[in-house]
CSV table of C-alpha atoms in Angstrom, one decimal:
chain,number,residue,atom,x,y,z
D,17,MET,CA,-111.1,174.5,-183.3
D,18,PRO,CA,-114.1,173.6,-181.2
D,19,LYS,CA,-113.8,173.5,-177.4
D,20,ASN,CA,-114.8,169.9,-177.3
D,21,ILE,CA,-111.8,168.9,-179.4
D,22,THR,CA,-109.4,170.8,-177.1
D,23,ALA,CA,-110.9,169.1,-174.2
D,24,LEU,CA,-110.5,165.7,-175.8
D,25,ARG,CA,-106.8,166.4,-176.6
D,26,ALA,CA,-106.2,167.4,-173.0
D,27,ARG,CA,-107.9,164.2,-171.7
D,28,SER,CA,-105.8,162.2,-174.2
D,29,ARG,CA,-102.6,163.7,-172.9
D,30,GLU,CA,-103.6,162.8,-169.3
D,31,LEU,CA,-104.3,159.2,-170.2
D,32,THR,CA,-101.0,158.9,-172.0
D,33,LYS,CA,-99.1,160.0,-168.8
D,34,ALA,CA,-101.1,157.6,-166.6
D,35,HIS,CA,-100.5,154.8,-169.0
D,36,LYS,CA,-96.8,155.5,-169.1
D,37,MET,CA,-96.5,155.5,-165.3
D,38,SER,CA,-98.4,152.2,-165.2
D,39,ILE,CA,-96.2,150.6,-167.8
D,40,ALA,CA,-93.1,151.8,-165.9
D,41,GLY,CA,-94.4,150.4,-162.7
D,42,VAL,CA,-95.1,147.0,-164.3
D,43,ALA,CA,-91.6,147.0,-165.9
D,44,ALA,CA,-90.0,147.7,-162.5
D,45,LEU,CA,-91.9,145.0,-160.9
D,46,GLY,CA,-90.8,142.6,-163.6
D,47,CYS,CA,-87.2,143.5,-163.2
D,48,CYS,CA,-87.4,142.9,-159.5
D,49,ALA,CA,-89.0,139.5,-160.0
D,50,LEU,CA,-86.3,138.6,-162.5
D,51,ALA,CA,-83.6,139.7,-160.1
D,52,VAL,CA,-85.1,137.7,-157.2
D,53,THR,CA,-85.4,134.6,-159.4
D,54,ALA,CA,-82.0,134.9,-161.0
D,55,ALA,CA,-79.9,135.6,-157.7
D,56,PRO,CA,-80.4,132.9,-155.1
D,57,SER,CA,-80.1,133.9,-151.4
D,58,GLU,CA,-76.9,133.3,-149.5
D,59,ALA,CA,-78.6,130.6,-147.3
D,60,GLN,CA,-79.8,128.8,-150.4
D,61,SER,CA,-76.3,128.9,-152.0
D,62,LYS,CA,-74.7,127.6,-148.9
D,63,THR,CA,-77.3,124.8,-148.7
D,64,GLN,CA,-76.8,123.9,-152.3
D,65,ALA,CA,-73.0,124.1,-151.9
D,66,ALA,CA,-72.9,121.7,-149.0
D,67,PRO,CA,-74.1,118.4,-150.3
D,68,ALA,CA,-76.0,116.2,-147.9
D,69,ALA,CA,-74.2,113.2,-146.4
D,70,SER,CA,-75.6,109.7,-146.1
D,71,VAL,CA,-75.7,108.3,-142.6
D,72,PRO,CA,-76.7,104.7,-141.9
D,73,VAL,CA,-79.6,104.6,-139.4
D,74,LYS,CA,-81.0,101.4,-137.7
D,75,ILE,CA,-84.6,101.4,-136.6
D,76,GLY,CA,-85.5,98.6,-134.2
D,77,ASN,CA,-84.5,95.2,-135.5
D,78,GLN,CA,-84.7,96.4,-139.2
D,79,PRO,CA,-81.4,96.6,-141.1
D,80,ALA,CA,-79.7,100.0,-141.3
D,81,LYS,CA,-80.8,102.4,-144.0
D,82,ALA,CA,-78.8,105.2,-145.5
D,83,ILE,CA,-80.5,108.6,-144.7
D,84,LYS,CA,-79.2,111.8,-146.1
D,85,VAL,CA,-78.2,114.3,-143.4
D,86,SER,CA,-77.0,117.9,-144.1
D,87,VAL,CA,-73.7,119.3,-142.8
D,88,THR,CA,-75.7,121.6,-140.5
D,89,ASP,CA,-77.5,118.6,-139.0
D,90,GLN,CA,-74.2,116.7,-138.6
D,91,MET,CA,-72.6,119.7,-136.8
D,92,ALA,CA,-75.6,120.0,-134.6
D,93,ALA,CA,-75.5,116.2,-133.8
D,94,GLN,CA,-71.8,116.4,-133.0
D,95,SER,CA,-72.3,119.4,-130.7
D,96,LEU,CA,-75.1,117.6,-128.9
D,97,LYS,CA,-73.0,114.5,-128.5
D,98,ALA,CA,-70.1,116.5,-127.1
D,99,GLU,CA,-72.4,118.2,-124.6
D,100,THR,CA,-73.8,114.9,-123.5
D,101,ILE,CA,-70.4,113.4,-122.9
D,102,ALA,CA,-69.3,116.5,-120.9
D,103,ALA,CA,-72.5,116.3,-118.8
D,104,LYS,CA,-71.9,112.6,-118.1
D,105,GLN,CA,-68.3,113.2,-117.0
D,106,THR,CA,-69.4,116.1,-114.7
D,107,ALA,CA,-72.0,113.9,-113.2
D,108,ALA,CA,-69.5,111.0,-112.7
D,109,VAL,CA,-67.1,113.4,-110.9
D,110,LYS,CA,-69.8,114.6,-108.6
D,111,GLN,CA,-71.0,111.1,-107.8
D,112,ALA,CA,-67.5,109.7,-107.2
D,113,PRO,CA,-66.9,109.1,-103.5
D,114,VAL,CA,-64.1,111.1,-101.9
D,115,ARG,CA,-61.3,108.7,-100.9
D,116,GLN,CA,-59.9,109.2,-97.5
D,117,PRO,CA,-56.1,108.7,-97.2
D,118,ALA,CA,-55.2,105.4,-95.7
D,119,ALA,CA,-53.9,105.4,-92.2
D,120,GLN,CA,-50.8,103.6,-93.4
D,121,PRO,CA,-49.9,101.8,-96.6
D,122,VAL,CA,-51.2,98.3,-96.9
D,123,GLN,CA,-47.8,97.0,-98.1
D,124,GLN,CA,-46.1,98.3,-94.9
D,125,ARG,CA,-48.6,96.6,-92.5
D,126,PRO,CA,-47.2,93.0,-92.8
D,127,ALA,CA,-43.7,94.3,-92.3
D,128,GLN,CA,-44.7,96.4,-89.3
D,129,GLN,CA,-46.6,93.5,-87.8
D,130,ALA,CA,-43.7,91.2,-88.3
D,131,ALA,CA,-41.4,93.7,-86.6
D,132,SER,CA,-43.8,94.0,-83.7
D,133,ARG,CA,-43.9,90.2,-83.4
D,134,SER,CA,-40.1,90.1,-83.5
D,135,ALA,CA,-39.8,92.8,-80.9
D,136,ALA,CA,-42.3,91.0,-78.6
D,137,ARG,CA,-40.9,87.5,-79.1
D,138,PRO,CA,-37.9,87.9,-76.8
D,139,GLN,CA,-40.2,89.1,-74.0
D,140,ILE,CA,-42.5,86.1,-74.5
D,141,GLN,CA,-39.6,83.7,-74.5
D,142,GLN,CA,-38.2,85.2,-71.4
D,143,GLN,CA,-41.6,84.9,-69.7
D,144,ALA,CA,-42.2,81.3,-70.9
D,145,ALA,CA,-38.7,80.0,-70.1
D,146,PRO,CA,-38.9,78.4,-66.7
D,147,THR,CA,-36.4,79.3,-64.1
D,148,PRO,CA,-33.9,76.4,-63.6
D,149,ARG,CA,-34.7,74.7,-60.3
D,150,SER,CA,-31.9,74.0,-57.9
D,151,TYR,CA,-31.7,70.9,-55.7
D,152,THR,CA,-29.7,70.2,-52.6
D,153,ASN,CA,-27.0,67.6,-52.8
D,154,ASN,CA,-28.6,65.3,-50.3
D,155,LEU,CA,-31.3,62.6,-50.1
D,156,ASP,CA,-34.1,65.2,-50.2
D,157,GLY,CA,-32.7,67.0,-53.2
D,158,TRP,CA,-32.1,63.7,-55.1
D,159,ILE,CA,-35.6,62.5,-54.5
D,160,ARG,CA,-37.2,65.8,-55.6
D,161,GLN,CA,-35.0,66.0,-58.7
D,162,SER,CA,-35.9,62.4,-59.7
D,163,LEU,CA,-39.6,63.2,-59.1
D,164,ASP,CA,-39.5,66.2,-61.5
D,165,ILE,CA,-37.8,64.0,-64.2
D,166,MET,CA,-40.3,61.2,-63.6
D,167,HIS,CA,-43.3,63.6,-64.0
D,168,GLN,CA,-41.9,64.9,-67.3
D,169,ARG,CA,-41.6,61.3,-68.5
D,170,GLY,CA,-44.9,60.1,-67.2
D,171,ILE,CA,-43.4,57.8,-64.6
D,172,PRO,CA,-45.6,57.5,-61.5
D,173,GLY,CA,-44.3,57.8,-57.9
D,174,SER,CA,-44.5,59.9,-54.8
D,175,TYR,CA,-42.0,61.3,-52.4
D,176,ASN,CA,-43.1,59.1,-49.6
D,177,GLY,CA,-43.0,56.0,-51.7
D,178,LEU,CA,-39.4,56.7,-52.9
D,179,TYR,CA,-38.2,57.7,-49.5
D,180,ARG,CA,-39.6,54.6,-47.8
D,181,ASN,CA,-38.0,52.2,-50.3
D,182,ILE,CA,-34.7,54.0,-50.3
D,183,MET,CA,-34.4,53.8,-46.6
D,184,ARG,CA,-35.2,50.0,-46.6
D,185,GLU,CA,-32.8,49.2,-49.5
D,186,SER,CA,-29.7,51.4,-48.7
D,187,SER,CA,-30.4,53.6,-45.7
D,188,GLY,CA,-29.9,56.6,-48.1
D,189,ASN,CA,-26.3,55.6,-49.1
D,190,PRO,CA,-25.8,56.2,-52.8
D,191,MET,CA,-22.6,54.0,-52.8
D,192,ALA,CA,-24.3,51.0,-51.2
D,193,ILE,CA,-23.7,47.6,-52.7
D,194,ASN,CA,-25.0,44.1,-51.8
D,195,LEU,CA,-22.4,41.4,-51.9
D,196,TRP,CA,-24.3,38.5,-50.3
D,197,ASP,CA,-27.7,38.1,-52.0
D,198,ILE,CA,-28.6,35.9,-55.0
D,199,ASN,CA,-27.7,38.7,-57.4
D,200,ALA,CA,-24.2,39.0,-55.9
D,201,GLN,CA,-23.8,35.2,-56.1
D,202,ASN,CA,-24.7,35.4,-59.8
D,203,GLY,CA,-22.1,38.1,-60.3
D,204,ILE,CA,-24.4,41.1,-60.7
D,205,PRO,CA,-24.7,42.7,-57.3
D,206,SER,CA,-27.4,45.3,-56.5
D,207,LYS,CA,-26.0,48.9,-56.3
D,208,GLY,CA,-27.1,52.4,-55.3
D,209,LEU,CA,-29.9,54.0,-53.4
D,210,LEU,CA,-32.5,51.5,-54.6
D,211,GLN,CA,-30.2,48.5,-55.1
D,212,VAL,CA,-30.6,48.1,-58.9
D,213,ILE,CA,-28.6,45.5,-60.8
D,214,GLN,CA,-26.7,46.7,-63.9
D,215,PRO,CA,-28.8,44.9,-66.5
D,216,THR,CA,-32.0,46.4,-65.0
D,217,PHE,CA,-30.4,49.9,-64.9
D,218,ASN,CA,-29.3,49.7,-68.5
D,219,THR,CA,-32.8,48.5,-69.7
D,220,TYR,CA,-34.8,51.1,-67.7
D,221,HIS,CA,-32.4,54.0,-67.8
D,222,VAL,CA,-34.2,57.4,-68.3
D,223,GLU,CA,-32.8,59.7,-71.0
D,224,GLY,CA,-31.3,62.9,-69.6
D,225,THR,CA,-29.8,61.2,-66.5
D,226,SER,CA,-26.3,59.8,-66.0
D,227,TRP,CA,-25.3,56.3,-67.1
D,228,ASN,CA,-23.4,55.9,-63.8
D,229,ILE,CA,-25.4,53.4,-61.7
D,230,TYR,CA,-24.1,55.1,-58.5
D,231,ASP,CA,-25.5,58.5,-59.5
D,232,PRO,CA,-28.3,59.1,-57.0
D,233,VAL,CA,-30.8,60.7,-59.5
D,234,ALA,CA,-30.1,58.2,-62.3
D,235,ASN,CA,-30.4,55.2,-59.8
D,236,ILE,CA,-33.7,56.4,-58.4
D,237,THR,CA,-35.2,57.3,-61.8
D,238,ALA,CA,-34.2,54.0,-63.4
D,239,ALA,CA,-35.5,51.9,-60.4
D,240,CYS,CA,-38.9,53.8,-60.5
D,241,ASN,CA,-39.2,53.3,-64.2
D,242,TYR,CA,-38.6,49.5,-63.7
D,243,ALA,CA,-41.1,49.4,-60.8
D,244,ALA,CA,-43.8,51.3,-62.9
D,245,HIS,CA,-43.5,48.6,-65.6
D,246,ARG,CA,-43.6,45.7,-63.2
D,247,TYR,CA,-45.7,46.9,-60.2
D,248,GLY,CA,-47.5,50.0,-61.5
D,249,SER,CA,-45.5,52.4,-59.3
D,250,MET,CA,-42.7,52.4,-56.7
D,251,ASP,CA,-45.4,53.3,-54.2
D,252,ASN,CA,-46.7,49.7,-54.6
D,253,VAL,CA,-43.3,48.1,-53.6
D,254,ASN,CA,-43.0,47.2,-49.9
D,255,SER,CA,-40.2,44.7,-50.0
D,256,ALA,CA,-37.4,43.5,-52.1
D,257,TYR,CA,-38.3,43.8,-55.8
């Protein structure tokens, strides 16, 4: 056999091995491609398994439109919403002013104030209550007591005016009676310190005094009340009235 034929056979054998290796490589690559195409990834399967949800979304003044949102997006939105609410609550707690405890309950204040007023009331009443004034049982005491009553009732008169007229009419005798003047002739004699007839005494009697015409204080006060109505004051009387 010629040498060239042997060489050709050797070359033929080398090509056949190379071709086989190339074909094997192409086949392997094809199998890998088929495997990748046929077996979807775990992420793709999860994505395909979880269908997208439709969420209405409103943009501006336009009516709401249904937009498909995946489960992953929904979970992310819920997580973001929870974090936002938690952040707002934390901020509100920080901004809230610290309330100081009240010195005393508001409901107890009116009761305590009322108790304080009640406790202070007897002291105020004791301070405001005037001390009863005592008068001597004589002409000076009768005049002074009558003047106090007259001043309370708004009846004018002075100590000197009363004393002057009393001394002229009865000389200071509370039981004095006139049995000879015109009043006595008419059956209504003048009586008492200021010689008052009974009808005049009854008409001008001052409340708080005795209804006995011979009572010194009642007689003086009624006579001064009559003189105030007729003459302006007992101070203006200088003779029989």
